[in-house]
Short mmCIF file of C-alpha atoms in Angstrom, two decimals:
data_model
loop_
_atom_site.label_atom_id
_atom_site.label_comp_id
_atom_site.label_asym_id
_atom_site.label_seq_id
_atom_site.Cartn_x
_atom_site.Cartn_y
_atom_site.Cartn_z
CA MET A 1211 -68.45 -58.03 -119.15
CA ILE A 1212 -68.01 -60.48 -122.05
CA LYS A 1213 -68.06 -57.57 -124.47
CA LYS A 1214 -65.10 -55.97 -122.63
CA ILE A 1215 -63.21 -59.27 -122.70
CA LEU A 1216 -63.73 -59.59 -126.47
CA ILE A 1217 -62.93 -55.95 -127.25
CA ALA A 1218 -59.43 -55.99 -125.71
CA PRO A 1219 -57.99 -58.68 -128.06
CA ALA A 1220 -59.80 -57.12 -131.03
CA ARG A 1221 -58.20 -53.74 -130.28
CA PHE A 1222 -54.80 -55.38 -129.90
CA ILE A 1223 -55.21 -57.20 -133.23
CA GLU A 1224 -56.36 -54.01 -134.95
CA ALA A 1225 -53.42 -52.00 -133.54
CA PHE A 1226 -51.00 -54.74 -134.59
CA LEU A 1227 -52.60 -55.00 -138.04
CA ASP A 1228 -52.40 -51.29 -138.73
CA ARG A 1229 -48.70 -51.27 -137.81
CA VAL A 1230 -48.03 -54.26 -140.06
CA ILE A 1231 -49.88 -52.55 -142.91
CA ALA A 1232 -47.96 -49.30 -142.37
CA PHE A 1233 -44.66 -51.20 -142.30
CA ALA A 1234 -45.59 -53.15 -145.46
CA GLY A 1235 -46.58 -49.94 -147.26
CA GLY A 1236 -43.31 -48.26 -146.37
CA LEU A 1237 -41.28 -51.30 -147.34
CA VAL A 1238 -43.05 -51.78 -150.69
CA PHE A 1239 -42.83 -48.13 -151.73
CA MET A 1240 -39.22 -47.96 -150.52
CA GLN A 1241 -38.40 -50.43 -153.31
CA LEU A 1242 -39.50 -48.03 -156.07
CA PRO A 1243 -36.19 -46.11 -156.33
CA SER A 1244 -34.26 -49.38 -156.46
CA PHE A 1245 -36.60 -50.80 -159.10
CA MET A 1246 -36.26 -47.64 -161.18
CA VAL A 1247 -32.45 -47.82 -160.96
CA GLN A 1248 -32.43 -51.46 -162.05
CA TYR A 1249 -34.96 -50.69 -164.80
CA THR A 1250 -32.83 -47.76 -166.03
CA GLN A 1251 -29.75 -50.00 -166.15
CA ARG A 1252 -31.62 -52.60 -168.17
CA LEU A 1253 -33.09 -49.89 -170.42
CA GLY A 1254 -29.57 -48.59 -171.01
CA GLY A 1255 -28.43 -52.10 -171.94
CA HIS A 1256 -31.22 -52.45 -174.50
CA LEU A 1257 -30.37 -49.01 -175.86
CA GLU A 1258 -26.67 -49.81 -176.13
CA GLU A 1259 -27.34 -53.11 -177.92
CA LEU A 1260 -29.67 -51.43 -180.42
CA GLY A 1261 -27.02 -48.74 -180.94
CA LEU A 1262 -24.48 -51.43 -181.88
CA ILE A 1263 -26.93 -53.01 -184.32
CA ILE A 1264 -27.70 -49.64 -185.93
CA LYS A 1265 -23.98 -48.94 -186.20
CA LYS A 1266 -23.68 -52.13 -188.26
CA TYR A 1267 -26.58 -50.98 -190.46
CA LYS A 1268 -24.76 -47.69 -191.04
CA LEU A 1269 -21.51 -49.47 -191.93
CA ALA A 1270 -23.32 -51.69 -194.41
CA ALA A 1271 -25.01 -48.61 -195.91
CA GLU A 1272 -21.66 -46.79 -196.20
CA GLU A 1273 -20.07 -49.79 -197.90
CA SER A 1274 -22.76 -49.62 -200.58
CA GLY A 1275 -22.33 -45.85 -200.91
CA LYS A 1276 -25.71 -45.00 -199.42
CA SER A 1277 -27.05 -43.19 -196.38
CA LEU A 1278 -28.85 -45.34 -193.83
CA ASN A 1279 -32.26 -44.05 -194.97
CA GLU A 1280 -31.39 -44.79 -198.62
CA TYR A 1281 -30.16 -48.24 -197.61
CA ILE A 1282 -33.39 -49.02 -195.78
CA SER A 1283 -35.47 -47.66 -198.70
CA LEU A 1284 -33.49 -49.87 -201.06
CA HIS A 1285 -34.52 -52.89 -198.99
CA LEU A 1286 -38.14 -51.80 -198.66
CA ASN A 1287 -38.54 -51.08 -202.38
CA SER A 1288 -36.56 -54.07 -203.66
CA GLY A 1289 -39.56 -56.21 -204.53
CA VAL A 1290 -37.84 -59.17 -202.86
CA LYS A 1291 -39.83 -60.45 -199.88
CA GLU A 1292 -36.74 -61.22 -197.77
CA PHE A 1293 -35.17 -57.79 -198.39
CA ILE A 1294 -38.46 -56.02 -197.66
CA SER A 1295 -38.63 -57.94 -194.40
CA SER A 1296 -35.09 -56.91 -193.43
CA GLY A 1297 -35.89 -53.29 -194.36
CA LYS A 1298 -38.91 -53.35 -192.05
CA LEU A 1299 -36.77 -54.84 -189.30
CA MET A 1300 -34.20 -52.06 -189.71
CA GLU A 1301 -36.96 -49.43 -189.60
CA GLU A 1302 -38.46 -50.98 -186.46
CA ASN A 1303 -35.05 -51.09 -184.78
CA LEU A 1304 -34.43 -47.41 -185.60
CA GLU A 1305 -37.86 -46.45 -184.22
CA ARG A 1306 -37.30 -48.51 -181.08
CA PHE A 1307 -33.86 -46.96 -180.63
CA ASP A 1308 -35.36 -43.46 -180.81
CA TYR A 1309 -38.14 -44.43 -178.38
CA LEU A 1310 -35.75 -46.06 -175.88
CA ASN A 1311 -33.23 -43.22 -176.21
CA GLN A 1312 -35.93 -40.64 -175.42
CA ALA A 1313 -37.20 -42.73 -172.48
CA TYR A 1314 -33.68 -43.27 -171.12
CA ASN A 1315 -32.71 -39.59 -171.36
CA SER A 1316 -35.98 -38.47 -169.77
CA LEU A 1317 -35.57 -40.91 -166.90
CA HIS A 1318 -31.86 -40.29 -166.46
CA ASN A 1319 -32.30 -36.50 -166.34
CA SER A 1320 -35.24 -36.40 -163.93
CA SER A 1321 -35.26 -36.50 -160.15
CA GLY A 1322 -37.61 -36.64 -157.19
CA ILE A 1323 -41.30 -37.19 -157.82
CA ASN A 1324 -40.74 -36.15 -161.44
CA LYS A 1325 -38.61 -39.29 -161.86
CA LEU A 1326 -41.54 -41.50 -160.83
CA LEU A 1327 -43.92 -39.67 -163.17
CA THR A 1328 -41.39 -39.90 -166.01
CA PHE A 1329 -40.92 -43.60 -165.26
CA ILE A 1330 -44.67 -44.22 -165.42
CA LYS A 1331 -45.05 -42.14 -168.59
CA ASN A 1332 -42.20 -43.83 -170.48
CA ILE A 1333 -42.26 -47.37 -169.10
CA ASP A 1334 -41.56 -50.17 -171.54
CA ILE A 1335 -43.61 -53.11 -170.27
CA THR A 1336 -41.26 -55.75 -171.70
CA ILE A 1337 -38.23 -54.21 -170.01
CA ALA A 1338 -40.19 -53.70 -166.77
CA LYS A 1339 -41.18 -57.40 -166.75
CA GLU A 1340 -37.55 -58.41 -167.32
CA THR A 1341 -36.46 -56.08 -164.52
CA TRP A 1342 -39.10 -57.48 -162.16
CA LYS A 1343 -38.02 -61.05 -162.96
CA ASP A 1344 -34.44 -60.29 -161.84
CA PHE A 1345 -35.27 -57.56 -159.31
CA THR A 1346 -33.20 -57.54 -156.14
CA ALA A 1347 -34.94 -55.79 -153.27
CA SER A 1348 -32.87 -53.33 -151.29
CA ILE A 1349 -33.26 -50.76 -148.59
CA SER A 1350 -31.65 -47.43 -149.21
CA LEU A 1351 -31.56 -44.69 -146.62
CA SER A 1352 -31.49 -41.89 -149.18
CA TYR A 1353 -33.90 -38.99 -148.84
CA GLU A 1354 -35.72 -40.24 -151.91
CA SER A 1355 -36.28 -43.70 -150.39
CA ILE A 1356 -37.46 -42.21 -147.12
CA ILE A 1357 -39.98 -40.02 -148.96
CA TYR A 1358 -41.24 -43.06 -150.90
CA CYS A 1359 -41.45 -44.97 -147.62
CA LEU A 1360 -43.60 -42.25 -146.07
CA ALA A 1361 -45.78 -42.14 -149.19
CA GLY A 1362 -46.21 -45.92 -148.95
CA ILE A 1363 -47.26 -45.69 -145.32
CA VAL A 1364 -49.82 -42.99 -146.14
CA PHE A 1365 -51.11 -44.89 -149.19
CA PHE A 1366 -51.44 -48.29 -147.48
CA MET A 1367 -52.96 -46.77 -144.33
CA THR A 1368 -55.48 -44.83 -146.43
CA ILE A 1369 -56.55 -48.03 -148.18
CA TYR A 1370 -56.67 -49.86 -144.84
CA LEU A 1371 -58.79 -47.15 -143.21
CA LEU A 1372 -61.17 -47.02 -146.19
CA VAL A 1373 -61.63 -50.80 -146.09
CA LYS A 1374 -62.08 -50.67 -142.31
CA LYS A 1375 -64.74 -47.94 -142.61
CA LEU A 1376 -66.49 -49.91 -145.36
CA ILE A 1377 -66.57 -53.02 -143.15
CA ILE A 1378 -67.87 -51.04 -140.15
CA PHE A 1379 -70.51 -49.39 -142.32
CA SER A 1380 -71.57 -52.76 -143.77
CA VAL A 1381 -71.80 -54.39 -140.33
CA LYS A 1382 -73.87 -51.50 -138.94
CA HIS A 1383 -76.11 -51.61 -142.00
CA ILE A 1384 -76.67 -55.36 -141.59
CA LYS A 1385 -77.41 -54.94 -137.85
CA ARG A 1386 -80.12 -52.35 -138.62
CA ARG A 1387 -82.09 -54.86 -140.67
#
């Protein structure tokens, strides 16, 4: 009799908990498209700013009658510590521009699940942290968001069920002792 009295609230709590977990999973995963959009906008801003800086490098190179590569080499081979440092900085900015440009184009031109995989493959941690810091959650009713929502429900429920089975297994194992 007491066992039946205790089981009813436990079943209610479990049913409530699994719905909360499913809702949380859907809500969390539903944010991925929004985060990727905000990340892409920030990535584009970084790319545009680097493009402006590189444009200034090119103008300075043209004014001295050199190509950009010759201009950078001139700095790197000058023998003057400060010029070598600025040459390295220019090289790093060009490399970063190429990297960000490739990442932006890959992300911008992908869709569906491929967009998520491209995002993961090309993520720039610094930009992702900046995006997260200013991230504004949103709920979109696009097909993409709904698919992510369903994936979140499946993922969170799978984790929940695995943890639940592990707990049940552990309790049964302890009782056998």
